[in-house]
Amino acid sequence: MEQIQEAYLYMLKVERQFSNHTLKSYYDDMHQFNDFLQQEHLALDSFEYKDARNFLSFLYSKNLKRTTVSRKISTLRSFYEYWMTRDESVVNPFVQLVHPKKEQYLPHFFYEEEMEALFKTVSSDAKKGLRDRVILELLYATGIRVSELVHIREQDLDMSSPGVKVLGKGNKERFIPFGEFCKQSIEAYLSHFKPKLNSDHDFLLVNMKGDPITERGVRFVLNDVVKRTAGVTDIHPHKLRHTFATHMLNEGADLRTVQSLLGHVNLSTTGRYTHVSNEQLRKVYLNAHPRAKKEN
């Protein structure tokens, strides 16, 4: 039984090329499931639908977020689907289990003045500011995931268009354009920063030793920038992705275009940003329309 689980996790890493962060989530989900099996004296090969319902109750008892519970159920459903391809006698006990309804939330994003403050901070750092600015520019200018960012190679750049080719989830390739600010930052970085480190690889972004930067390294860089930026207290790569999508929609981009740029499979995933944009529209309306507010 351990072998089929190990084969499943190996498939996610090699064939689907999931990021280390995503793989850790899958590993943790499987580990928790195995603990449940041991605790309840259950066997993987005789696990049934009623046991799956008990596992769902077990997850709820841990006061986990509904999105976390839903992800864990998806992990196990996917695992059994993989196992079924290897053994026709296997039945998926999670296939009929209803996912918990997701919490409704608005994505957190930066306002334009906050982004300007972040860019001023990285520009003031003479030692590694060129590298940090490219990280910030690419995440904000393209909305790419941090897993996509760290795998960009120099040959993936098109400085004439300009834009960058990335490999997203499910090995789907897409091209995202970027503007002059991002282009100039990349050119300065490639001319004055990276050559000094004598890197023997073609990955675009490097750490201070010249090795390819990791996702953890990117998060460290962003946290360091925030510590030195007045008025900004929280940052993570996905917040910059949210910011990219929100600002694009606020400036008139259509939902389908933003969906394509983000690499979303379903339009509904992109649609959550319209809630943020609608709030912005309402603020503009209330401030601009002569009869939007009653006089005091």
Tab-separated table of C-alpha atoms in Angstrom:
chain	number	residue	atom	x	y	z
A	1	MET	CA	0.000	0.000	0.000
A	2	GLU	CA	2.895	2.332	0.715
A	3	GLN	CA	4.266	1.665	-2.769
A	4	ILE	CA	1.116	2.868	-4.552
A	5	GLN	CA	1.097	6.065	-2.491
A	6	GLU	CA	4.765	6.682	-3.234
A	7	ALA	CA	4.128	6.032	-6.934
A	8	TYR	CA	1.267	8.550	-6.868
A	9	LEU	CA	3.388	11.286	-5.265
A	10	TYR	CA	6.224	10.537	-7.694
A	11	MET	CA	3.799	10.909	-10.620
A	12	LEU	CA	2.710	14.347	-9.320
A	13	LYS	CA	6.330	15.452	-9.136
A	14	VAL	CA	7.658	14.058	-12.418
A	15	GLU	CA	4.709	13.897	-14.808
A	16	ARG	CA	2.579	16.798	-13.590
A	17	GLN	CA	5.594	18.793	-12.391
A	18	PHE	CA	3.835	20.213	-9.333
A	19	SER	CA	5.787	22.793	-7.345
A	20	ASN	CA	7.525	21.800	-4.115
A	21	HIS	CA	4.970	23.822	-2.173
A	22	THR	CA	2.048	21.944	-3.780
A	23	LEU	CA	3.785	18.583	-3.396
A	24	LYS	CA	4.237	19.223	0.319
A	25	SER	CA	0.481	19.812	0.647
A	26	TYR	CA	-0.261	16.512	-1.111
A	27	TYR	CA	2.293	14.703	1.042
A	28	ASP	CA	0.812	16.168	4.241
A	29	ASP	CA	-2.706	15.199	3.119
A	30	MET	CA	-1.645	11.602	2.483
A	31	HIS	CA	0.239	11.469	5.784
A	32	GLN	CA	-2.822	12.664	7.707
A	33	PHE	CA	-4.982	10.112	5.884
A	34	ASN	CA	-2.585	7.316	6.842
A	35	ASP	CA	-2.703	8.465	10.474
A	36	PHE	CA	-6.497	8.262	10.333
A	37	LEU	CA	-6.355	4.727	8.913
A	38	GLN	CA	-4.055	3.632	11.709
A	39	GLN	CA	-6.110	5.386	14.380
A	40	GLU	CA	-9.361	3.768	13.183
A	41	HIS	CA	-7.734	0.383	12.458
A	42	LEU	CA	-8.687	0.613	8.784
A	43	ALA	CA	-6.903	-0.773	5.728
A	44	LEU	CA	-6.369	1.185	2.526
A	45	ASP	CA	-7.525	-1.649	0.265
A	46	SER	CA	-10.829	-2.099	2.175
A	47	PHE	CA	-11.599	1.590	2.731
A	48	GLU	CA	-15.244	2.329	1.805
A	49	TYR	CA	-17.576	5.279	1.242
A	50	LYS	CA	-18.814	5.161	4.859
A	51	ASP	CA	-15.199	5.377	5.999
A	52	ALA	CA	-14.679	8.366	3.713
A	53	ARG	CA	-17.623	10.119	5.386
A	54	ASN	CA	-16.080	9.394	8.793
A	55	PHE	CA	-12.801	10.844	7.553
A	56	LEU	CA	-14.651	13.989	6.456
A	57	SER	CA	-16.137	14.287	9.967
A	58	PHE	CA	-12.646	13.793	11.382
A	59	LEU	CA	-11.351	16.717	9.300
A	60	TYR	CA	-14.209	18.963	10.436
A	61	SER	CA	-13.376	18.107	14.058
A	62	LYS	CA	-9.941	19.666	13.504
A	63	ASN	CA	-11.584	23.086	12.849
A	64	LEU	CA	-9.903	23.324	9.465
A	65	LYS	CA	-10.975	25.856	6.873
A	66	ARG	CA	-13.480	24.527	4.365
A	67	THR	CA	-11.030	25.220	1.553
A	68	THR	CA	-8.437	23.062	3.334
A	69	VAL	CA	-10.932	20.227	3.853
A	70	SER	CA	-11.960	20.440	0.205
A	71	ARG	CA	-8.326	20.255	-0.919
A	72	LYS	CA	-7.682	17.164	1.209
A	73	ILE	CA	-10.717	15.416	-0.251
A	74	SER	CA	-9.526	16.328	-3.762
A	75	THR	CA	-6.082	14.915	-2.990
A	76	LEU	CA	-7.528	11.559	-1.937
A	77	ARG	CA	-10.042	11.442	-4.782
A	78	SER	CA	-7.185	12.063	-7.193
A	79	PHE	CA	-5.078	9.384	-5.484
A	80	TYR	CA	-7.795	6.763	-5.892
A	81	GLU	CA	-8.303	7.765	-9.538
A	82	TYR	CA	-4.594	7.146	-10.079
A	83	TRP	CA	-4.780	3.814	-8.243
A	84	MET	CA	-7.745	2.752	-10.410
A	85	THR	CA	-5.553	3.120	-13.507
A	86	ARG	CA	-3.178	0.590	-11.966
A	87	ASP	CA	-5.765	-1.801	-10.533
A	88	GLU	CA	-9.232	-2.276	-12.090
A	89	SER	CA	-10.619	-3.802	-8.878
A	90	VAL	CA	-10.196	-0.559	-6.931
A	91	VAL	CA	-13.299	1.562	-6.211
A	92	ASN	CA	-12.971	5.261	-5.399
A	93	PRO	CA	-14.663	5.820	-1.990
A	94	PHE	CA	-14.328	9.601	-2.335
A	95	VAL	CA	-16.067	9.981	-5.698
A	96	GLN	CA	-19.531	10.596	-4.193
A	97	LEU	CA	-18.337	12.667	-1.255
A	98	VAL	CA	-19.673	16.228	-1.463
A	99	HIS	CA	-17.097	18.972	-1.127
A	100	PRO	CA	-17.771	21.533	1.601
A	101	LYS	CA	-18.968	24.867	0.277
A	102	LYS	CA	-16.055	27.238	-0.043
A	103	GLU	CA	-15.798	30.375	2.039
A	104	GLN	CA	-16.394	33.559	0.096
A	105	TYR	CA	-13.508	35.969	0.325
A	106	LEU	CA	-12.056	38.850	-1.622
A	107	PRO	CA	-8.439	38.485	-2.771
A	108	HIS	CA	-5.997	40.775	-0.968
A	109	PHE	CA	-4.142	43.153	-3.244
A	110	PHE	CA	-1.917	46.234	-3.177
A	111	TYR	CA	-3.116	49.694	-4.111
A	112	GLU	CA	-1.127	51.506	-6.773
A	113	GLU	CA	0.557	53.831	-4.262
A	114	GLU	CA	1.670	50.777	-2.255
A	115	MET	CA	3.238	49.261	-5.361
A	116	GLU	CA	5.072	52.509	-6.034
A	117	ALA	CA	6.430	52.455	-2.476
A	118	LEU	CA	7.700	48.887	-2.985
A	119	PHE	CA	9.449	49.816	-6.225
A	120	LYS	CA	11.112	52.832	-4.559
A	121	THR	CA	12.436	50.545	-1.840
A	122	VAL	CA	14.096	48.066	-4.216
A	123	SER	CA	15.528	50.918	-6.296
A	124	SER	CA	17.321	52.295	-3.226
A	125	ASP	CA	19.214	49.024	-2.664
A	126	ALA	CA	22.439	49.322	-4.643
A	127	LYS	CA	23.780	45.840	-3.842
A	128	LYS	CA	20.934	43.574	-4.904
A	129	GLY	CA	18.262	46.050	-5.929
A	130	LEU	CA	18.602	45.167	-9.621
A	131	ARG	CA	17.711	41.518	-8.913
A	132	ASP	CA	14.959	42.309	-6.399
A	133	ARG	CA	13.388	44.797	-8.785
A	134	VAL	CA	13.186	42.167	-11.554
A	135	ILE	CA	11.417	39.801	-9.147
A	136	LEU	CA	8.922	42.495	-8.178
A	137	GLU	CA	8.465	43.754	-11.741
A	138	LEU	CA	7.868	40.300	-13.247
A	139	LEU	CA	5.377	39.199	-10.583
A	140	TYR	CA	3.403	42.441	-10.859
A	141	ALA	CA	3.746	42.949	-14.632
A	142	THR	CA	2.715	39.405	-15.609
A	143	GLY	CA	0.743	37.930	-12.684
A	144	ILE	CA	2.714	34.683	-12.923
A	145	ARG	CA	2.939	32.188	-10.058
A	146	VAL	CA	6.146	32.036	-8.010
A	147	SER	CA	6.654	28.439	-9.234
A	148	GLU	CA	6.586	29.776	-12.805
A	149	LEU	CA	8.885	32.683	-11.943
A	150	VAL	CA	11.764	30.581	-10.580
A	151	HIS	CA	11.765	28.309	-13.642
A	152	ILE	CA	12.143	31.119	-16.208
A	153	ARG	CA	15.273	30.705	-18.316
A	154	GLU	CA	16.924	33.485	-20.271
A	155	GLN	CA	15.802	31.956	-23.566
A	156	ASP	CA	12.176	32.212	-22.392
A	157	LEU	CA	12.403	35.992	-22.671
A	158	ASP	CA	11.440	37.864	-25.803
A	159	MET	CA	12.839	41.375	-25.413
A	160	SER	CA	11.582	42.530	-28.811
A	161	SER	CA	7.861	41.974	-28.145
A	162	PRO	CA	8.528	42.104	-25.095
A	163	GLY	CA	7.227	39.205	-22.989
A	164	VAL	CA	8.022	35.906	-21.310
A	165	LYS	CA	7.094	32.263	-21.925
A	166	VAL	CA	6.178	30.247	-18.829
A	167	LEU	CA	5.159	26.659	-18.162
A	168	GLY	CA	2.075	26.610	-15.941
A	169	LYS	CA	-0.021	23.968	-14.235
A	170	GLY	CA	-0.645	20.837	-16.264
A	171	ASN	CA	2.451	21.587	-18.385
A	172	LYS	CA	0.498	24.269	-20.257
A	173	GLU	CA	2.700	26.853	-21.892
A	174	ARG	CA	1.634	30.475	-22.284
A	175	PHE	CA	3.207	33.762	-23.312
A	176	ILE	CA	2.640	36.882	-21.210
A	177	PRO	CA	3.634	40.349	-22.425
A	178	PHE	CA	5.204	42.937	-20.142
A	179	GLY	CA	5.860	46.667	-20.408
A	180	GLU	CA	8.849	48.985	-20.621
A	181	PHE	CA	9.469	49.247	-16.863
A	182	CYS	CA	9.832	45.468	-16.601
A	183	LYS	CA	11.912	45.277	-19.788
A	184	GLN	CA	14.353	47.944	-18.582
A	185	SER	CA	14.707	46.237	-15.203
A	186	ILE	CA	15.537	42.890	-16.842
A	187	GLU	CA	18.060	44.482	-19.215
A	188	ALA	CA	19.823	46.276	-16.340
A	189	TYR	CA	19.892	43.072	-14.288
A	190	LEU	CA	21.329	40.994	-17.151
A	191	SER	CA	23.942	43.650	-17.899
A	192	HIS	CA	25.121	44.690	-14.440
A	193	PHE	CA	24.133	42.067	-11.840
A	194	LYS	CA	24.031	38.475	-13.056
A	195	PRO	CA	27.357	38.509	-15.011
A	196	LYS	CA	29.244	39.405	-11.793
A	197	LEU	CA	28.160	36.111	-10.200
A	198	ASN	CA	29.531	33.884	-12.996
A	199	SER	CA	26.453	31.655	-13.116
A	200	ASP	CA	26.966	28.409	-15.059
A	201	HIS	CA	23.275	27.922	-15.841
A	202	ASP	CA	20.610	29.724	-17.864
A	203	PHE	CA	17.983	30.311	-15.185
A	204	LEU	CA	17.040	33.986	-15.187
A	205	LEU	CA	16.867	34.650	-11.464
A	206	VAL	CA	19.671	33.814	-9.059
A	207	ASN	CA	20.502	34.149	-5.376
A	208	MET	CA	23.542	36.031	-4.120
A	209	LYS	CA	25.732	32.947	-4.731
A	210	GLY	CA	24.716	32.754	-8.391
A	211	ASP	CA	22.582	29.621	-7.977
A	212	PRO	CA	18.997	29.484	-9.311
A	213	ILE	CA	16.729	31.183	-6.793
A	214	THR	CA	14.103	29.030	-5.054
A	215	GLU	CA	10.482	29.809	-4.236
A	216	ARG	CA	11.524	30.195	-0.609
A	217	GLY	CA	14.244	32.595	-1.720
A	218	VAL	CA	11.717	34.749	-3.572
A	219	ARG	CA	9.517	34.915	-0.458
A	220	PHE	CA	12.552	35.928	1.605
A	221	VAL	CA	13.358	38.720	-0.868
A	222	LEU	CA	9.799	40.061	-0.803
A	223	ASN	CA	9.624	39.951	3.002
A	224	ASP	CA	12.911	41.843	3.180
A	225	VAL	CA	11.550	44.521	0.830
A	226	VAL	CA	8.404	44.942	2.951
A	227	LYS	CA	10.447	45.375	6.148
A	228	ARG	CA	12.078	48.413	4.532
A	229	THR	CA	8.874	49.874	3.028
A	230	ALA	CA	6.825	52.312	5.103
A	231	GLY	CA	3.086	51.686	5.099
A	232	VAL	CA	3.279	48.114	3.768
A	233	THR	CA	3.108	45.264	6.284
A	234	ASP	CA	2.300	42.092	4.368
A	235	ILE	CA	3.424	40.554	1.086
A	236	HIS	CA	3.566	37.193	-0.645
A	237	PRO	CA	3.945	36.236	-4.333
A	238	HIS	CA	0.252	35.402	-4.754
A	239	LYS	CA	-0.747	38.829	-3.428
A	240	LEU	CA	1.142	40.330	-6.363
A	241	ARG	CA	-0.751	37.956	-8.678
A	242	HIS	CA	-4.008	39.199	-7.131
A	243	THR	CA	-2.795	42.779	-7.593
A	244	PHE	CA	-2.013	42.209	-11.271
A	245	ALA	CA	-5.494	40.793	-11.956
A	246	THR	CA	-7.311	43.458	-9.933
A	247	HIS	CA	-5.461	46.379	-11.537
A	248	MET	CA	-5.975	44.939	-15.042
A	249	LEU	CA	-9.736	44.644	-14.522
A	250	ASN	CA	-9.967	48.053	-12.855
A	251	GLU	CA	-8.327	49.604	-15.924
A	252	GLY	CA	-10.788	47.986	-18.328
A	253	ALA	CA	-9.280	44.616	-19.304
A	254	ASP	CA	-11.900	41.985	-20.128
A	255	LEU	CA	-12.249	38.842	-18.012
A	256	ARG	CA	-11.263	36.427	-20.800
A	257	THR	CA	-7.981	38.243	-21.398
A	258	VAL	CA	-7.095	38.200	-17.704
A	259	GLN	CA	-8.052	34.495	-17.556
A	260	SER	CA	-5.640	33.748	-20.404
A	261	LEU	CA	-2.824	35.795	-18.862
A	262	LEU	CA	-3.212	34.106	-15.468
A	263	GLY	CA	-3.434	30.633	-16.984
A	264	HIS	CA	-6.763	29.824	-15.306
A	265	VAL	CA	-8.602	26.809	-16.697
A	266	ASN	CA	-12.025	28.013	-15.512
A	267	LEU	CA	-13.378	31.515	-15.980
A	268	SER	CA	-15.063	31.245	-12.565
A	269	THR	CA	-11.612	31.252	-10.935
A	270	THR	CA	-10.825	34.579	-12.570
A	271	GLY	CA	-14.325	35.844	-11.817
A	272	ARG	CA	-13.621	36.337	-8.127
A	273	TYR	CA	-11.579	39.417	-9.021
A	274	THR	CA	-14.675	41.095	-10.437
A	275	HIS	CA	-15.982	41.462	-6.878
A	276	VAL	CA	-12.969	43.602	-6.083
A	277	SER	CA	-13.388	45.576	-9.282
A	278	ASN	CA	-17.093	46.134	-8.605
A	279	GLU	CA	-16.187	47.609	-5.235
A	280	GLN	CA	-13.821	49.987	-7.005
A	281	LEU	CA	-16.533	50.920	-9.501
A	282	ARG	CA	-18.937	51.639	-6.660
A	283	LYS	CA	-16.450	53.955	-4.947
A	284	VAL	CA	-15.873	55.852	-8.194
A	285	TYR	CA	-19.632	56.115	-8.758
A	286	LEU	CA	-20.357	57.392	-5.257
A	287	ASN	CA	-17.638	60.003	-5.525
A	288	ALA	CA	-18.524	61.130	-9.053
A	289	HIS	CA	-22.298	61.030	-9.513
A	290	PRO	CA	-24.123	64.222	-8.425
A	291	ARG	CA	-27.076	62.291	-6.998
A	292	ALA	CA	-25.242	59.308	-5.562
A	293	LYS	CA	-25.318	60.684	-2.016
A	294	LYS	CA	-27.893	62.523	0.033
A	295	GLU	CA	-26.912	65.944	1.293
A	296	ASN	CA	-26.457	66.200	5.056
